[in-house]
Coordinates of C-alpha atoms in Angstrom, one line a residue:
M1104 CA -1.4 30.7 22.2
L1105 CA -4.6 28.8 23.0
I1106 CA -4.2 27.3 26.4
P1107 CA -6.2 27.1 29.6
E1108 CA -5.3 29.8 32.2
K1109 CA -6.1 27.4 35.0
E1110 CA -5.9 23.6 35.4
W1111 CA -2.7 22.7 33.7
I1112 CA 0.4 20.6 34.5
L1113 CA 3.9 21.6 33.8
I1114 CA 6.2 18.8 32.6
L1115 CA 9.9 19.5 33.0
D1116 CA 11.9 17.4 30.5
F1117 CA 15.3 16.0 31.6
G1118 CA 15.9 14.3 28.3
S1119 CA 13.8 11.2 28.4
Q1120 CA 12.5 9.7 25.2
L1121 CA 9.3 9.0 27.0
T1122 CA 8.4 12.6 28.0
Q1123 CA 5.8 12.9 25.3
L1124 CA 4.1 9.8 26.7
I1125 CA 3.8 11.5 30.1
A1126 CA 2.0 14.3 28.4
R1127 CA -0.2 11.9 26.5
R1128 CA -1.3 10.2 29.7
V1129 CA -2.0 13.5 31.4
R1130 CA -4.1 14.6 28.5
E1131 CA -6.1 11.3 28.7
S1132 CA -7.2 12.5 32.1
Q1133 CA -8.7 15.6 30.3
V1134 CA -6.0 17.8 31.9
Y1135 CA -4.0 20.2 29.7
C1136 CA -0.2 20.0 30.1
E1137 CA 2.9 21.5 28.5
I1138 CA 6.5 20.2 28.1
H1139 CA 9.3 22.6 28.8
P1140 CA 13.1 22.0 29.2
F1141 CA 14.2 21.3 32.8
N1142 CA 16.0 24.7 32.9
V1143 CA 13.2 26.8 31.7
S1144 CA 12.8 30.1 33.5
L1145 CA 9.9 29.9 35.9
D1146 CA 9.2 33.6 35.3
L1147 CA 7.5 32.4 32.1
F1148 CA 4.7 31.1 34.3
K1149 CA 4.1 34.0 36.7
S1150 CA 0.9 35.0 35.0
R1151 CA -0.5 31.5 34.9
P1152 CA 1.2 29.2 37.4
P1153 CA 0.8 25.5 36.9
S1154 CA -1.5 23.4 39.1
G1155 CA 1.2 20.7 39.4
I1156 CA 4.6 19.7 38.1
I1157 CA 5.9 16.4 36.7
L1158 CA 9.6 15.8 36.4
S1159 CA 10.5 13.4 33.5
G1160 CA 13.1 10.7 33.4
G1161 CA 16.4 11.2 31.7
P1162 CA 19.4 9.2 30.2
M1163 CA 22.0 10.4 32.7
S1164 CA 22.9 9.7 36.3
V1165 CA 22.4 12.6 38.7
N1166 CA 26.0 12.0 39.8
D1167 CA 27.4 12.5 36.2
E1168 CA 29.3 15.6 35.4
G1169 CA 27.0 18.0 33.5
A1170 CA 23.9 16.1 34.5
P1171 CA 20.7 18.3 34.3
E1172 CA 20.0 19.9 37.7
L1173 CA 16.6 20.5 39.3
N1174 CA 15.6 24.1 39.8
Q1175 CA 14.8 24.2 43.5
H1176 CA 12.5 27.2 43.0
I1177 CA 9.8 24.8 41.6
F1178 CA 9.0 24.0 45.2
D1179 CA 8.4 27.7 45.9
L1180 CA 5.3 27.4 43.6
H1181 CA 3.7 25.3 46.4
V1182 CA 2.0 22.9 44.0
P1183 CA 2.2 19.1 43.9
V1184 CA 5.3 17.6 42.3
L1185 CA 5.8 14.1 40.9
G1186 CA 9.3 12.9 39.9
I1187 CA 9.6 10.0 37.5
C1188 CA 12.8 7.9 37.5
Y1189 CA 15.5 10.6 37.0
G1190 CA 13.0 13.1 38.2
L1191 CA 12.7 11.3 41.5
Q1192 CA 16.5 11.0 41.8
A1193 CA 16.9 14.7 41.0
I1194 CA 14.6 15.5 44.0
V1195 CA 16.5 13.3 46.3
H1196 CA 19.9 14.5 45.1
T1197 CA 19.1 18.1 45.8
R1198 CA 17.4 17.7 49.2
K1199 CA 19.4 16.9 52.3
P1200 CA 20.4 14.3 53.4
G1201 CA 19.4 12.5 50.2
S1202 CA 21.9 10.6 48.2
I1203 CA 22.0 8.5 45.0
A1204 CA 24.5 5.6 44.2
N1205 CA 25.1 3.1 41.5
A1206 CA 22.9 0.1 42.0
D1207 CA 24.4 -3.3 42.6
K1208 CA 21.7 -4.7 40.3
R1209 CA 20.5 -2.4 37.5
E1210 CA 16.8 -2.8 36.7
F1211 CA 15.5 -2.8 33.2
G1212 CA 12.1 -4.1 32.1
R1213 CA 9.2 -5.5 34.0
A1214 CA 9.2 -5.6 37.8
H1215 CA 6.6 -6.2 40.5
I1216 CA 5.9 -3.4 43.0
Q1217 CA 4.5 -3.9 46.4
I1218 CA 2.5 -1.1 47.9
L1219 CA 3.8 -0.6 51.4
K1220 CA 1.6 2.3 52.4
R1221 CA -1.8 3.2 51.0
D1222 CA -1.9 6.7 49.5
T1223 CA -4.0 8.8 47.1
L1224 CA -1.4 8.1 44.4
F1225 CA -2.3 4.4 44.6
A1226 CA -6.1 4.8 44.9
G1227 CA -7.9 1.9 43.2
I1228 CA -4.6 0.0 42.5
P1229 CA -4.0 -3.5 43.8
E1230 CA -1.3 -4.2 46.5
T1231 CA 1.0 -5.7 43.8
S1232 CA 1.2 -4.9 40.1
T1233 CA 3.6 -4.9 37.2
V1234 CA 5.7 -1.7 36.4
W1235 CA 8.4 -0.9 33.9
M1236 CA 11.8 -0.1 35.3
S1237 CA 14.8 1.5 33.5
H1238 CA 17.5 2.7 35.9
G1239 CA 21.1 2.0 36.9
D1240 CA 21.1 4.1 40.1
H1241 CA 19.2 3.7 43.3
I1242 CA 18.4 5.8 46.3
L1243 CA 20.9 5.4 49.2
H1244 CA 19.4 7.9 51.6
L1245 CA 16.0 9.6 51.6
P1246 CA 15.7 13.3 52.3
D1247 CA 14.2 14.4 55.6
S1248 CA 10.4 14.0 55.8
F1249 CA 10.3 11.5 52.9
E1250 CA 9.1 7.9 53.4
V1251 CA 9.0 4.8 51.2
I1252 CA 5.5 3.9 50.0
A1253 CA 6.3 1.1 47.5
S1254 CA 9.2 -1.2 46.6
T1255 CA 10.3 -4.0 44.3
D1256 CA 12.7 -6.9 44.9
N1257 CA 15.6 -5.1 43.3
A1258 CA 14.5 -1.5 44.3
P1259 CA 13.7 -1.1 48.0
V1260 CA 12.7 2.5 47.2
A1261 CA 10.3 2.2 44.2
A1262 CA 8.0 5.1 45.3
V1263 CA 8.3 7.8 47.9
K1264 CA 6.2 10.6 49.4
D1265 CA 7.1 13.7 51.4
V1266 CA 4.9 13.6 54.5
A1267 CA 5.1 17.3 54.9
N1268 CA 4.4 18.4 51.3
P1269 CA 2.6 17.0 48.3
I1270 CA 5.9 15.8 46.7
Y1271 CA 6.0 12.3 45.2
G1272 CA 8.5 10.2 43.3
V1273 CA 8.4 6.9 41.5
Q1274 CA 11.5 4.9 40.3
F1275 CA 9.5 3.2 37.5
H1276 CA 7.8 4.7 34.4
P1277 CA 4.1 4.9 34.9
E1278 CA 3.6 6.5 31.4
V1279 CA 4.4 3.3 29.4
I1280 CA 1.8 0.7 28.7
H1281 CA 4.0 -2.0 30.4
S1282 CA 3.2 -0.4 33.7
E1283 CA 0.0 -2.1 34.5
Y1284 CA -1.7 0.7 36.5
G1285 CA 0.6 3.5 35.6
K1286 CA -2.1 5.4 33.8
N1287 CA -4.2 5.2 36.9
M1288 CA -1.3 6.6 39.0
L1289 CA -0.9 9.6 36.8
H1290 CA -4.7 10.1 36.8
N1291 CA -4.7 10.0 40.6
F1292 CA -1.8 12.6 40.7
V1293 CA -3.4 15.2 38.3
R1294 CA -7.0 14.7 39.3
S1295 CA -6.9 13.9 43.0
I1296 CA -3.6 15.1 44.4
C1297 CA -3.5 18.3 42.2
G1298 CA -7.3 18.6 42.6
L1299 CA -8.1 19.2 38.9
T1300 CA -11.6 18.6 37.4
G1301 CA -10.6 17.8 33.8
I1302 CA -11.8 20.6 31.5
W1303 CA -9.6 19.7 28.5
T1304 CA -12.1 18.2 26.1
A1305 CA -12.6 18.3 22.4
E1306 CA -15.8 20.4 22.8
S1307 CA -14.1 22.9 25.1
F1308 CA -11.1 23.1 22.7
I1309 CA -13.3 23.8 19.7
E1310 CA -15.3 26.5 21.5
S1311 CA -12.2 28.4 22.8
S1312 CA -10.3 27.8 19.5
I1313 CA -13.0 29.4 17.4
S1314 CA -12.9 32.4 19.6
Q1315 CA -9.1 32.6 19.5
I1316 CA -9.0 32.2 15.7
R1317 CA -11.5 35.1 15.3
K1318 CA -9.4 37.2 17.6
Q1319 CA -6.2 36.3 15.7
A1320 CA -7.6 36.8 12.2
G1321 CA -9.4 40.0 13.0
D1322 CA -10.9 41.3 9.7
G1323 CA -8.2 39.6 7.7
K1324 CA -8.2 36.6 5.4
V1325 CA -6.6 33.2 5.9
I1326 CA -4.8 30.9 3.5
C1327 CA -4.5 27.2 4.4
G1328 CA -2.4 24.6 2.6
L1329 CA -4.1 21.3 2.6
S1330 CA -2.1 18.0 2.4
G1331 CA -5.1 15.7 2.3
G1332 CA -4.1 14.5 5.8
V1333 CA -6.0 14.6 9.0
D1334 CA -4.1 17.5 10.6
S1335 CA -4.5 20.1 7.9
T1336 CA -8.1 19.0 7.3
V1337 CA -9.1 19.4 10.9
A1338 CA -7.3 22.8 11.1
A1339 CA -9.0 24.0 8.0
T1340 CA -12.5 22.9 9.2
L1341 CA -12.0 24.6 12.5
I1342 CA -10.9 27.8 10.9
H1343 CA -13.8 27.7 8.4
R1344 CA -16.2 27.4 11.3
A1345 CA -14.6 30.6 12.7
I1346 CA -14.3 32.9 9.7
R1347 CA -16.3 31.2 6.9
D1348 CA -15.7 32.8 3.5
R1349 CA -12.5 34.6 4.6
L1350 CA -10.6 31.3 4.3
L1351 CA -9.1 29.9 1.1
C1352 CA -7.6 26.4 1.1
V1353 CA -5.0 25.2 -1.5
F1354 CA -4.7 21.5 -2.2
V1355 CA -1.6 20.6 -4.2
N1356 CA -1.0 17.3 -6.0
N1357 CA 2.7 16.7 -5.5
G1358 CA 2.7 13.6 -7.7
V1359 CA 3.5 11.2 -4.7
L1360 CA 0.0 11.0 -3.1
R1361 CA -1.8 7.7 -2.7
K1362 CA -3.8 6.3 -5.6
N1363 CA -6.7 8.5 -6.5
E1364 CA -6.0 10.7 -3.5
F1365 CA -6.2 14.0 -5.4
E1366 CA -9.7 13.3 -6.6
D1367 CA -11.0 11.5 -3.5
V1368 CA -9.9 14.2 -1.1
Q1369 CA -11.3 17.0 -3.3
R1370 CA -14.7 15.4 -3.1
L1371 CA -14.4 15.2 0.7
Y1372 CA -13.4 18.9 1.0
T1373 CA -16.0 20.3 -1.4
E1374 CA -19.0 18.0 -1.1
K1375 CA -18.9 16.9 2.6
L1376 CA -17.0 19.7 4.5
K1377 CA -17.9 22.5 2.1
L1378 CA -14.5 24.0 2.3
P1379 CA -13.4 26.7 -0.2
V1380 CA -10.6 24.8 -2.0
K1381 CA -8.4 25.7 -4.9
A1382 CA -6.9 22.4 -6.3
V1383 CA -3.6 22.5 -8.1
D1384 CA -2.2 19.6 -10.0
A1385 CA 1.6 20.1 -10.0
S1386 CA 2.5 16.5 -10.1
G1387 CA 4.6 16.9 -13.3
L1388 CA 6.8 19.6 -11.7
F1389 CA 7.4 17.7 -8.5
L1390 CA 8.3 14.5 -10.3
E1391 CA 10.6 16.4 -12.6
R1392 CA 12.5 17.9 -9.7
L1393 CA 12.7 14.5 -7.9
Q1394 CA 14.2 12.8 -10.9
G1395 CA 17.5 11.1 -10.0
V1396 CA 17.3 12.0 -6.3
T1397 CA 17.8 9.1 -3.9
D1398 CA 18.7 10.8 -0.6
P1399 CA 15.5 10.9 1.6
E1400 CA 16.3 14.2 3.2
K1401 CA 16.9 15.8 -0.2
K1402 CA 13.5 14.4 -1.3
R1403 CA 11.9 16.1 1.7
K1404 CA 13.5 19.4 1.0
I1405 CA 12.7 19.3 -2.7
I1406 CA 9.0 18.6 -2.0
G1407 CA 8.9 21.3 0.8
N1408 CA 10.5 24.0 -1.4
T1409 CA 8.5 23.1 -4.5
F1410 CA 5.3 23.2 -2.4
I1411 CA 6.1 26.7 -1.3
E1412 CA 6.7 27.8 -4.9
V1413 CA 3.5 26.2 -6.1
F1414 CA 1.5 27.5 -3.2
D1415 CA 2.8 31.0 -3.7
E1416 CA 1.9 30.9 -7.4
A1417 CA -1.6 29.6 -6.6
V1418 CA -2.4 32.5 -4.4
S1419 CA -0.6 35.2 -6.4
G1420 CA -3.8 36.4 -7.9
E1421 CA -5.5 36.7 -4.6
D1422 CA -5.3 39.6 -2.3
G1423 CA -6.1 40.7 1.2
F1424 CA -4.6 37.7 2.9
T1425 CA -3.1 38.4 6.3
H1426 CA -2.6 34.9 7.8
L1427 CA -1.4 31.5 6.9
A1428 CA -2.9 28.4 8.6
Q1429 CA -0.8 25.3 9.3
G1430 CA -1.7 21.9 10.9
T1431 CA 1.2 22.0 13.3
L1432 CA 0.8 19.5 16.2
Y1433 CA 2.4 19.6 19.6
P1434 CA 4.9 16.8 18.8
D1435 CA 6.2 19.0 15.9
V1436 CA 6.7 21.9 18.3
I1437 CA 8.5 20.0 21.1
E1438 CA 10.6 17.8 18.7
S1439 CA 12.0 21.0 17.2
V1440 CA 13.3 22.2 20.6
S1441 CA 15.9 20.1 22.3
F1442 CA 15.7 19.8 26.1
K1443 CA 19.3 20.9 26.3
G1444 CA 20.0 23.0 23.2
P1445 CA 20.3 22.2 19.5
S1446 CA 19.5 18.7 18.6
V1447 CA 20.5 16.5 15.7
T1448 CA 18.0 16.5 12.8
I1449 CA 16.4 13.1 12.5
K1450 CA 14.1 14.3 9.7
S1451 CA 12.8 17.7 8.8
H1452 CA 9.3 18.7 9.7
H1453 CA 7.1 20.4 7.1
N1454 CA 5.0 22.4 9.5
V1455 CA 7.3 24.2 11.9
G1456 CA 8.4 27.3 10.0
G1457 CA 8.8 27.7 6.2
L1458 CA 6.1 29.6 4.4
P1459 CA 5.5 32.7 6.6
E1460 CA 9.0 34.1 6.1
K1461 CA 8.6 34.0 2.3
M1462 CA 5.0 35.2 2.2
N1463 CA 5.1 37.7 5.0
L1464 CA 2.0 36.3 6.7
D1465 CA 1.2 35.8 10.3
L1466 CA 0.7 32.2 11.4
I1467 CA -2.4 30.6 12.7
E1468 CA -1.8 27.1 14.1
P1469 CA -5.0 26.0 15.9
L1470 CA -3.8 22.5 16.6
R1471 CA -0.4 23.5 18.0
E1472 CA -1.2 22.2 21.5
L1473 CA -2.7 18.9 20.4
F1474 CA -1.5 15.3 20.0
K1475 CA -2.7 13.2 17.1
D1476 CA -5.4 11.4 19.0
E1477 CA -6.7 14.7 20.3
V1478 CA -6.8 16.0 16.7
R1479 CA -9.0 13.0 15.7
S1480 CA -11.3 13.7 18.7
V1481 CA -11.7 17.3 17.6
G1482 CA -12.3 16.2 14.0
A1483 CA -15.0 13.8 15.2
S1484 CA -16.7 16.7 17.1
L1485 CA -16.5 18.7 13.9
D1486 CA -18.4 16.0 12.0
I1487 CA -15.5 15.0 9.7
P1488 CA -16.3 11.4 8.5
K1489 CA -14.9 8.7 10.7
Q1490 CA -13.4 6.7 7.8
F1491 CA -11.3 9.8 7.0
L1492 CA -10.2 10.5 10.6
A1493 CA -9.3 6.8 11.1
R1494 CA -6.9 6.7 8.2
H1495 CA -3.4 5.6 9.0
P1496 CA -0.6 8.3 9.2
F1497 CA 0.9 9.4 5.9
P1498 CA 4.2 11.1 5.6
G1499 CA 4.5 14.7 4.3
P1500 CA 6.9 13.7 1.5
G1501 CA 4.4 11.1 0.5
L1502 CA 5.4 8.0 -1.5
S1503 CA 8.8 9.6 -2.4
I1504 CA 10.3 8.2 0.8
R1505 CA 8.6 4.8 0.3
I1506 CA 10.5 4.5 -3.0
L1507 CA 13.9 3.6 -1.8
S1508 CA 15.7 4.9 -4.9
D1509 CA 15.1 7.7 -7.4
V1510 CA 11.5 8.6 -8.0
T1511 CA 10.0 8.1 -11.5
P1512 CA 6.4 8.2 -12.7
E1513 CA 6.5 4.4 -13.3
K1514 CA 7.7 3.7 -9.8
V1515 CA 5.0 5.9 -8.3
R1516 CA 2.4 4.0 -10.3
L1517 CA 3.8 0.6 -9.2
L1518 CA 3.8 1.7 -5.6
Q1519 CA 0.3 3.4 -5.7
D1520 CA -1.2 0.2 -7.2
A1521 CA 0.4 -2.2 -4.8
D1522 CA -0.3 0.0 -1.7
A1523 CA -4.0 0.4 -2.8
I1524 CA -4.4 -3.4 -2.9
F1525 CA -2.8 -3.9 0.5
I1526 CA -5.1 -1.2 2.1
E1527 CA -8.2 -2.5 0.3
E1528 CA -7.6 -6.0 1.6
L1529 CA -6.9 -4.9 5.1
K1530 CA -10.3 -3.1 5.1
K1531 CA -12.1 -6.1 3.5
Q1532 CA -10.8 -8.4 6.1
N1533 CA -11.6 -6.0 9.0
L1534 CA -7.9 -5.7 9.9
Y1535 CA -7.4 -2.1 9.0
D1536 CA -8.5 -0.6 12.4
S1537 CA -6.4 -3.1 14.4
V1538 CA -3.2 -1.9 12.6
W1539 CA -1.7 1.5 13.5
Q1540 CA -0.1 2.0 10.2
A1541 CA 0.3 -0.1 7.0
F1542 CA 1.9 0.6 3.7
V1543 CA 4.0 -0.8 0.9
V1544 CA 7.7 0.1 0.2
L1545 CA 9.2 -0.2 -3.3
L1546 CA 12.7 -1.7 -2.9
P1547 CA 15.7 -0.9 -5.1
V1548 CA 15.9 -4.6 -5.9
Q1549 CA 14.9 -6.4 -9.1
S1550 CA 14.9 -10.2 -9.1
V1551 CA 14.2 -13.0 -11.5
G1552 CA 10.7 -14.5 -11.6
V1553 CA 8.6 -16.8 -13.8
M1554 CA 5.2 -15.8 -15.0
G1555 CA 3.6 -18.4 -17.2
D1556 CA 6.4 -19.6 -19.5
E1557 CA 8.2 -16.3 -19.4
R1558 CA 11.2 -15.2 -17.4
T1559 CA 10.7 -11.8 -15.6
Y1560 CA 13.1 -9.4 -14.0
E1561 CA 10.9 -7.1 -12.0
F1562 CA 10.7 -5.1 -8.7
T1563 CA 10.3 -6.3 -5.1
V1564 CA 8.0 -4.6 -2.7
G1565 CA 7.9 -4.9 1.1
L1566 CA 4.7 -4.9 3.1
R1567 CA 4.9 -3.0 6.4
A1568 CA 2.2 -3.2 9.1
V1569 CA 2.7 -2.3 12.7
T1570 CA 0.7 -2.1 15.9
S1571 CA 1.3 0.8 18.2
V1572 CA -0.3 3.2 20.7
D1573 CA 1.4 6.3 19.6
G1574 CA 4.1 5.5 17.0
M1575 CA 6.9 6.1 19.5
T1576 CA 7.3 2.3 19.8
A1577 CA 5.8 -0.3 17.5
D1578 CA 5.6 -4.0 16.9
W1579 CA 5.1 -5.7 13.6
A1580 CA 1.5 -6.7 13.1
H1581 CA 1.1 -10.5 13.2
L1582 CA -1.3 -10.6 10.2
P1583 CA -2.6 -14.1 9.2
Y1584 CA -0.4 -16.0 6.7
E1585 CA -3.4 -16.6 4.5
F1586 CA -4.1 -12.9 4.3
L1587 CA -0.5 -12.1 3.4
G1588 CA -0.5 -14.8 0.8
H1589 CA -3.7 -13.4 -0.7
V1590 CA -2.3 -9.9 -0.8
S1591 CA 1.0 -11.1 -2.4
N1592 CA -0.9 -13.0 -5.1
R1593 CA -3.0 -9.9 -5.9
I1594 CA -0.1 -7.6 -6.1
I1595 CA 2.0 -9.9 -8.3
N1596 CA -1.0 -10.8 -10.6
E1597 CA -2.4 -7.3 -10.9
V1598 CA 0.6 -4.9 -10.8
K1599 CA 2.8 -5.4 -13.8
G1600 CA 6.4 -4.7 -12.9
I1601 CA 6.3 -6.4 -9.5
N1602 CA 7.2 -10.1 -9.1
R1603 CA 8.1 -10.5 -5.5
V1604 CA 6.5 -9.5 -2.2
V1605 CA 8.2 -9.6 1.3
Y1606 CA 6.9 -8.8 4.7
D1607 CA 8.8 -6.6 7.2
I1608 CA 8.9 -8.2 10.7
S1609 CA 11.0 -5.5 12.4
S1610 CA 9.9 -3.7 15.5
K1611 CA 10.6 -0.1 16.5
P1612 CA 13.1 0.1 18.1
P1613 CA 15.5 -0.9 16.7
A1614 CA 13.9 -0.2 13.3
T1615 CA 11.7 2.7 12.4
I1616 CA 8.2 2.5 11.1
E1617 CA 9.0 4.2 7.8
W1618 CA 12.0 2.9 5.9
E1619 CA 13.3 6.4 5.1

């Protein structure tokens, strides 16, 4: 595993949906971090102890039966500790005479903190600022040697410090963007309190990654499946820098790519990036197997299994391959492991697992420790064109899960054409980069329309555009009415088979970004 031996933060997850955000903020301070379950064995870190520990929030009360318990041995590591929300309460709950009780007034949403005592944690932060609260308990008694350093109107204990040890706790969530100076507080913790210099950069990652890939691959050869997306492209480019002609990339047309994607991406790979690519057009096979399937999870599995089959056949005439490369990212890894055991499958991931078991190859996953924004930074340092790196996320199962019914070649054509118009107009009007993700959904609805003097009975499409920082939460993009009207006119006039366009104004939560 490619990780720094020094300068890293251990994040213990108590079940918060915001734990990944904590990691993102730490990484933004150019400090490497890892998320592990709250009950992970500390023996795992004997050979490389962390430089600091952050305890995440969680959905339970520390007084609930079966609530996650804090391992007191973390304090034996003698490194700074920061508890966030549940993390703070877990510290108080396990240290005498600390106690937690149900609050008279629960606190959810924005609150204003007042700094009561200046501390390194609050360096460069005004005396009052806005933070985001989400808790139903409050601290009744502080443990010995702890003092209050910030409060709000409803939470007299909003931040604490152990005067004898570098142990801190905050009742609010500094990781969310709603906490005005939360990012600064986390930066102060990892850089000043933990004393880290910030060596986690794209350039340092590339240098160490190339060395690690060469060590992993040895004299062997590597196969890499390319999806046309940012992750697999960056992974392949990185591996190509390391082992050159001992890499073979396979790019499969699964029939549900964006319009002209198969041809456009091939040109990027071969002409710009000079990657050794074997392109396989298996669109007919994929579409045949998707025929009549409406369940999105079944679509995912069909596409994943068929890809394995096509990939296997594409490399059957090749020999000497010892490794398979995948563009697995850190969110894929941590979402596949529950903080407290097996978790419910929300949707299957294509990267974590799959091909190696069938092909008996060792895995190389050079991006396994990175978040999406870090992948883009690495890609920029590898000279991958900006317009490619800035592309909006695209799902592994492609347009199949944006067709909310069975998949047919005609529906794919309709959706490709409509989606291409939407994206083209966003770019023309300089709106593309201000939107986190935009796409078109083909609805399982046909409605009556009138075109000229003729009555039509054609499909409806939904436009979806959201603004977001990381995709974990998102708001619908408030695109100009004139722009939406223009896009609607173009789609209806130019895409035969569509006579109605609607705009999705749902936020995440409660909706998701994709419809399936």
